[in-house]
PDB file of C-alpha atoms in Angstrom:
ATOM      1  CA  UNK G   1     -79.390  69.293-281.435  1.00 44.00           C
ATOM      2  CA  UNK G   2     -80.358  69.193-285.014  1.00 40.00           C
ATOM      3  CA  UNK G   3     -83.688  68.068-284.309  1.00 43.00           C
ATOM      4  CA  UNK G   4     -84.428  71.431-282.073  1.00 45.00           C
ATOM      5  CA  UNK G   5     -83.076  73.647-284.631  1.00 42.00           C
ATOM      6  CA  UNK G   6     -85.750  72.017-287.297  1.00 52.00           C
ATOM      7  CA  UNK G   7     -88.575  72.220-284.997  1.00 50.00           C
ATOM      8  CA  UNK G   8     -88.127  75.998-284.174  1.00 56.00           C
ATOM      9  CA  UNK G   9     -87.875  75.898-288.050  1.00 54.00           C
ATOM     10  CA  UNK G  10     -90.924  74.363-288.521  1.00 51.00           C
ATOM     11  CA  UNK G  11     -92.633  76.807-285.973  1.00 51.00           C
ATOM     12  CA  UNK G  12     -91.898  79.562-288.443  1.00 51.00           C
ATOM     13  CA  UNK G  13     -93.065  77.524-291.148  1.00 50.00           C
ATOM     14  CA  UNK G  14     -96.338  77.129-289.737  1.00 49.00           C
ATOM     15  CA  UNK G  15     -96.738  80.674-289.218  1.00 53.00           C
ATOM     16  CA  UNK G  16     -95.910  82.023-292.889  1.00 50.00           C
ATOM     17  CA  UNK G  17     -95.880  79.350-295.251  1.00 58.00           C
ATOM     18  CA  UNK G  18     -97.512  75.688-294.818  1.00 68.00           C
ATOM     19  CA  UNK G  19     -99.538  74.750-292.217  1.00 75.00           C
ATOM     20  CA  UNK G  20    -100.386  71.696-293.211  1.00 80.00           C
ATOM     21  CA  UNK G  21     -96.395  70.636-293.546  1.00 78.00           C
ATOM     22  CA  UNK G  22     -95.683  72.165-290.256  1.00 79.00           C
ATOM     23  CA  UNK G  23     -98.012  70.156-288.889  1.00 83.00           C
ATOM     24  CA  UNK G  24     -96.432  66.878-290.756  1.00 84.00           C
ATOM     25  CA  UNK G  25     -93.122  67.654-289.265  1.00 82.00           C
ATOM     26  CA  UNK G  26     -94.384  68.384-285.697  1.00 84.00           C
ATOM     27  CA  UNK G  27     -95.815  64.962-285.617  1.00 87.00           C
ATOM     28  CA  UNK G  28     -92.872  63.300-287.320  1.00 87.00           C
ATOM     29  CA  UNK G  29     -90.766  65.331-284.637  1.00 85.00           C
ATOM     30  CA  UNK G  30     -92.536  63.932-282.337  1.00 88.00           C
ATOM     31  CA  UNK G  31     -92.182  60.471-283.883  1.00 90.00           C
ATOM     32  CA  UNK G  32     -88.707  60.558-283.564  1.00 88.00           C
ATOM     33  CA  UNK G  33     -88.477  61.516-280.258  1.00 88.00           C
ATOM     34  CA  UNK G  34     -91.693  62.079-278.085  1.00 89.00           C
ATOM     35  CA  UNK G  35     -89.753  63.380-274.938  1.00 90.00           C
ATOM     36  CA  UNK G  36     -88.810  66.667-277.747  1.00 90.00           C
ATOM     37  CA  UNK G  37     -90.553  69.321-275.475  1.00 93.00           C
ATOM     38  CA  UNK G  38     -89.743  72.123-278.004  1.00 90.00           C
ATOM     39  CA  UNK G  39     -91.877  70.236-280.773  1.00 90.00           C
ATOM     40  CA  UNK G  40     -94.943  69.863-278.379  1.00 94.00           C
ATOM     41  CA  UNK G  41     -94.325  73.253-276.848  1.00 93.00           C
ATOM     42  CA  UNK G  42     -93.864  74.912-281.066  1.00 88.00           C
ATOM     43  CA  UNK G  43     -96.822  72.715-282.073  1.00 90.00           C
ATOM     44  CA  UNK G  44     -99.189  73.936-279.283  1.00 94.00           C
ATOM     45  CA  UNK G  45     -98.472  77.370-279.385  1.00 91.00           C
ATOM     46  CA  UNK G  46     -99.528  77.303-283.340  1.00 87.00           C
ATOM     47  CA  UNK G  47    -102.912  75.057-282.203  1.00 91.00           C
ATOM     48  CA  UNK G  48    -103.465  77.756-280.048  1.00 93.00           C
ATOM     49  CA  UNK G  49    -102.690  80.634-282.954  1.00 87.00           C
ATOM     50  CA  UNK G  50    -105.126  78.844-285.175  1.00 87.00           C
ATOM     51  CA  UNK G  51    -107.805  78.593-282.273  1.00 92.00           C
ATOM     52  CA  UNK G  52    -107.608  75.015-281.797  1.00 94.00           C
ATOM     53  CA  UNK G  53    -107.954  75.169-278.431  1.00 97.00           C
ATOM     54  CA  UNK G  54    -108.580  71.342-277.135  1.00 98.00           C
ATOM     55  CA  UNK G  55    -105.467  70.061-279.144  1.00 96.00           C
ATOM     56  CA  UNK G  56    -103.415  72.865-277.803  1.00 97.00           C
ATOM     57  CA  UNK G  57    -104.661  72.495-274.252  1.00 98.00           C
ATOM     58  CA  UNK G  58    -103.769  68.343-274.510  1.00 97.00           C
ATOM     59  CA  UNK G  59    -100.339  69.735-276.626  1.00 97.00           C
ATOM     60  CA  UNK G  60     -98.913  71.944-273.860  1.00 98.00           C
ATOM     61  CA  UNK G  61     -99.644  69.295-271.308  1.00 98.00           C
ATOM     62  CA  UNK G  62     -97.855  66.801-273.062  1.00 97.00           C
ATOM     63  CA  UNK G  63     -94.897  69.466-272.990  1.00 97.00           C
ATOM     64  CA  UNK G  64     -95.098  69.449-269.108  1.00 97.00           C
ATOM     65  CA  UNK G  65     -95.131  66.033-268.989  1.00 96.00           C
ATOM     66  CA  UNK G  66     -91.870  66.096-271.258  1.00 96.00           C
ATOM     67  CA  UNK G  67     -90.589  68.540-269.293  1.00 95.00           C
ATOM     68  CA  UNK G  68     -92.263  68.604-265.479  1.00 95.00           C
ATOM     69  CA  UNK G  69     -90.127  71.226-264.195  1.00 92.00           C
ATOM     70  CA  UNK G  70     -90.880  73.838-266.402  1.00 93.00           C
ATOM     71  CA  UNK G  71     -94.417  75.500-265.455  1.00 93.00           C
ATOM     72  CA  UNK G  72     -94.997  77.656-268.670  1.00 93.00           C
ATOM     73  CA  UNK G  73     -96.887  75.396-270.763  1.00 96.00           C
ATOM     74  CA  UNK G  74     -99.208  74.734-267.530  1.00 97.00           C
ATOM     75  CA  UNK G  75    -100.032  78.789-268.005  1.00 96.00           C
ATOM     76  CA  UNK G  76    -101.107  78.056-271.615  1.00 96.00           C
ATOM     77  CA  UNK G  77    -103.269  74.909-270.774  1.00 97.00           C
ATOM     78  CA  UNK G  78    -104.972  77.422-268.161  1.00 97.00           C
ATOM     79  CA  UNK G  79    -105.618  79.711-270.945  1.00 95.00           C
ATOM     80  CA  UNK G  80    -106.834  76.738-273.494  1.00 97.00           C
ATOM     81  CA  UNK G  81    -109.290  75.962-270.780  1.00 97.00           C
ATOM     82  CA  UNK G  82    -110.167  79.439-270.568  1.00 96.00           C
ATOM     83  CA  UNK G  83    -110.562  80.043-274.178  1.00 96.00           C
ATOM     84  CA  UNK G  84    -112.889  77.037-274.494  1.00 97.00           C
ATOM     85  CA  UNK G  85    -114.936  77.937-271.215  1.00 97.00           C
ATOM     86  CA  UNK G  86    -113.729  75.361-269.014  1.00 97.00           C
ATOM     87  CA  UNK G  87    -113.307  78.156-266.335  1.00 95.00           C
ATOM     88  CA  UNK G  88    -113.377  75.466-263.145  1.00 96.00           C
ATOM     89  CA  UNK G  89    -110.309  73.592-265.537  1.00 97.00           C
ATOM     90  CA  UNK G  90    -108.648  76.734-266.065  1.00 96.00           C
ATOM     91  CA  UNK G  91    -108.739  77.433-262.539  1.00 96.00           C
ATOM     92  CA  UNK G  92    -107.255  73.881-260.921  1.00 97.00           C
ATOM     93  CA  UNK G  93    -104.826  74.286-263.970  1.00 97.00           C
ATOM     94  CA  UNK G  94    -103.673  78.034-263.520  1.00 96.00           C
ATOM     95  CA  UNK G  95    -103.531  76.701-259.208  1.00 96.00           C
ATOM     96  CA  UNK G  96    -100.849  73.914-260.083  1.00 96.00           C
ATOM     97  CA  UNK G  97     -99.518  76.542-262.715  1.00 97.00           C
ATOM     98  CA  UNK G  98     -99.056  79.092-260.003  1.00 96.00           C
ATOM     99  CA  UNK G  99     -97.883  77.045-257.195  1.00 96.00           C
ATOM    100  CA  UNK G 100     -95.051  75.660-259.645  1.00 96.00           C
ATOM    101  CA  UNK G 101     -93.746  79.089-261.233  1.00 96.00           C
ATOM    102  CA  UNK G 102     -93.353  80.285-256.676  1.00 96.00           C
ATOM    103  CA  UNK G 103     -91.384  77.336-256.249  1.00 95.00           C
ATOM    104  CA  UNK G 104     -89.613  77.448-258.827  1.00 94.00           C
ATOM    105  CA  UNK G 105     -88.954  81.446-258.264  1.00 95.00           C
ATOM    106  CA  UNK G 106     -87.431  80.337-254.624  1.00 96.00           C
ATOM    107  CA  UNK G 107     -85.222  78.019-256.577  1.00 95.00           C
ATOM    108  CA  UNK G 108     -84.365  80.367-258.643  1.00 94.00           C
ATOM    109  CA  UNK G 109     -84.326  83.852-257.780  1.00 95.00           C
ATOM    110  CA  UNK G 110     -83.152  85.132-261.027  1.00 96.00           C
ATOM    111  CA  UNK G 111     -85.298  83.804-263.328  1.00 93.00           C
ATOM    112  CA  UNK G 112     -87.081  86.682-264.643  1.00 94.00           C
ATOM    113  CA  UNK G 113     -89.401  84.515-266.449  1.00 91.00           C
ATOM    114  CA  UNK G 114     -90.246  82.869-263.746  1.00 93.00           C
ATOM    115  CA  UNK G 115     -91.497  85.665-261.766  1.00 95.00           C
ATOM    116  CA  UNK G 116     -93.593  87.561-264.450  1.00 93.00           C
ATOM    117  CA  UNK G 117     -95.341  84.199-265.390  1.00 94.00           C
ATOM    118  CA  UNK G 118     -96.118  83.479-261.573  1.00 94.00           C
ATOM    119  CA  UNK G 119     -97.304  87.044-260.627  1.00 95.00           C
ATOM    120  CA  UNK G 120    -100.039  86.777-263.907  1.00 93.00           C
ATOM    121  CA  UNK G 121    -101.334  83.254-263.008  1.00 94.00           C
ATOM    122  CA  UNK G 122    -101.375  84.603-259.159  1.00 94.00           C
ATOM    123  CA  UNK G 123    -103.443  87.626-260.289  1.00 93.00           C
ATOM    124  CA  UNK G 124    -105.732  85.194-262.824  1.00 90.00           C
ATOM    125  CA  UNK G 125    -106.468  83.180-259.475  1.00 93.00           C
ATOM    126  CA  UNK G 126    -107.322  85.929-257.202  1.00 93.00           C
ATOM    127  CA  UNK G 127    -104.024  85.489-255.345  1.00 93.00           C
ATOM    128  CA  UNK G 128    -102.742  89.010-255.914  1.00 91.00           C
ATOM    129  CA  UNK G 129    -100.880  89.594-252.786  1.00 91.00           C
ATOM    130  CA  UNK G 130     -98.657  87.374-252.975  1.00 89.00           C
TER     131      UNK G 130
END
């Protein structure tokens, strides 16, 4: 709805013009409705842009918790926890990430997506056969 439209908005906004305000809306976004995985999704990726790894680690997870059937967000907390040196995290993370994307690829054979994102969190675990 309108309230998706204005977050990807505000995702652009945080990139060229206002950080500060982008970050005002994400959290009024989020206000509004806190099941809006686009506005935790938008607002972690820019955490993550500006380095703030921590917030955009706890950011994307809320995103998988707002939506738990999507795995992508679980491949960015694994690389958070990487970026902050929580390898052992990034590990159990990237696991559950991995595990999630195959299943989801059996479910859904076509989803390109799906299958790039689970054959690079396969290869970050050491899983490379499969």
């Amino acid at each position: 709805g309108v309230l998706h439209v204005g977050v990807e908005r505000v995702a652009v906004l945080a990139r060229v013009v206002d950080a500060e305000g982008a970050r005002r809306a994400f959290e009024r976004a989020l206000e509004l409705n806190p099941g809006l995985f686009d506005a935790w999704h938008y607002y972690a990726r820019d955490c993550y842009s500006r380095g703030e790894y921590a917030r955009a680690a706890e950011l994307f997870q809320r995103a998988h918790r707002a939506r738990p059937d999507d795995f992508t967000p679980l491949v960015f907390v694994a690389s958070s926890l990487h970026a902050l040196g929580d390898e052992a995290g990034s590990r159990v993370v990237a696991e559950r990430a991995a595990n999630g994307l195959l299943r989801q690829c059996e479910l859904e054979p076509d989803n390109l997506r799906a299958h790039y994102l689970a054959a690079g969190v396969l290869l970050q675990v050491g899983r490379a056969e499969e």
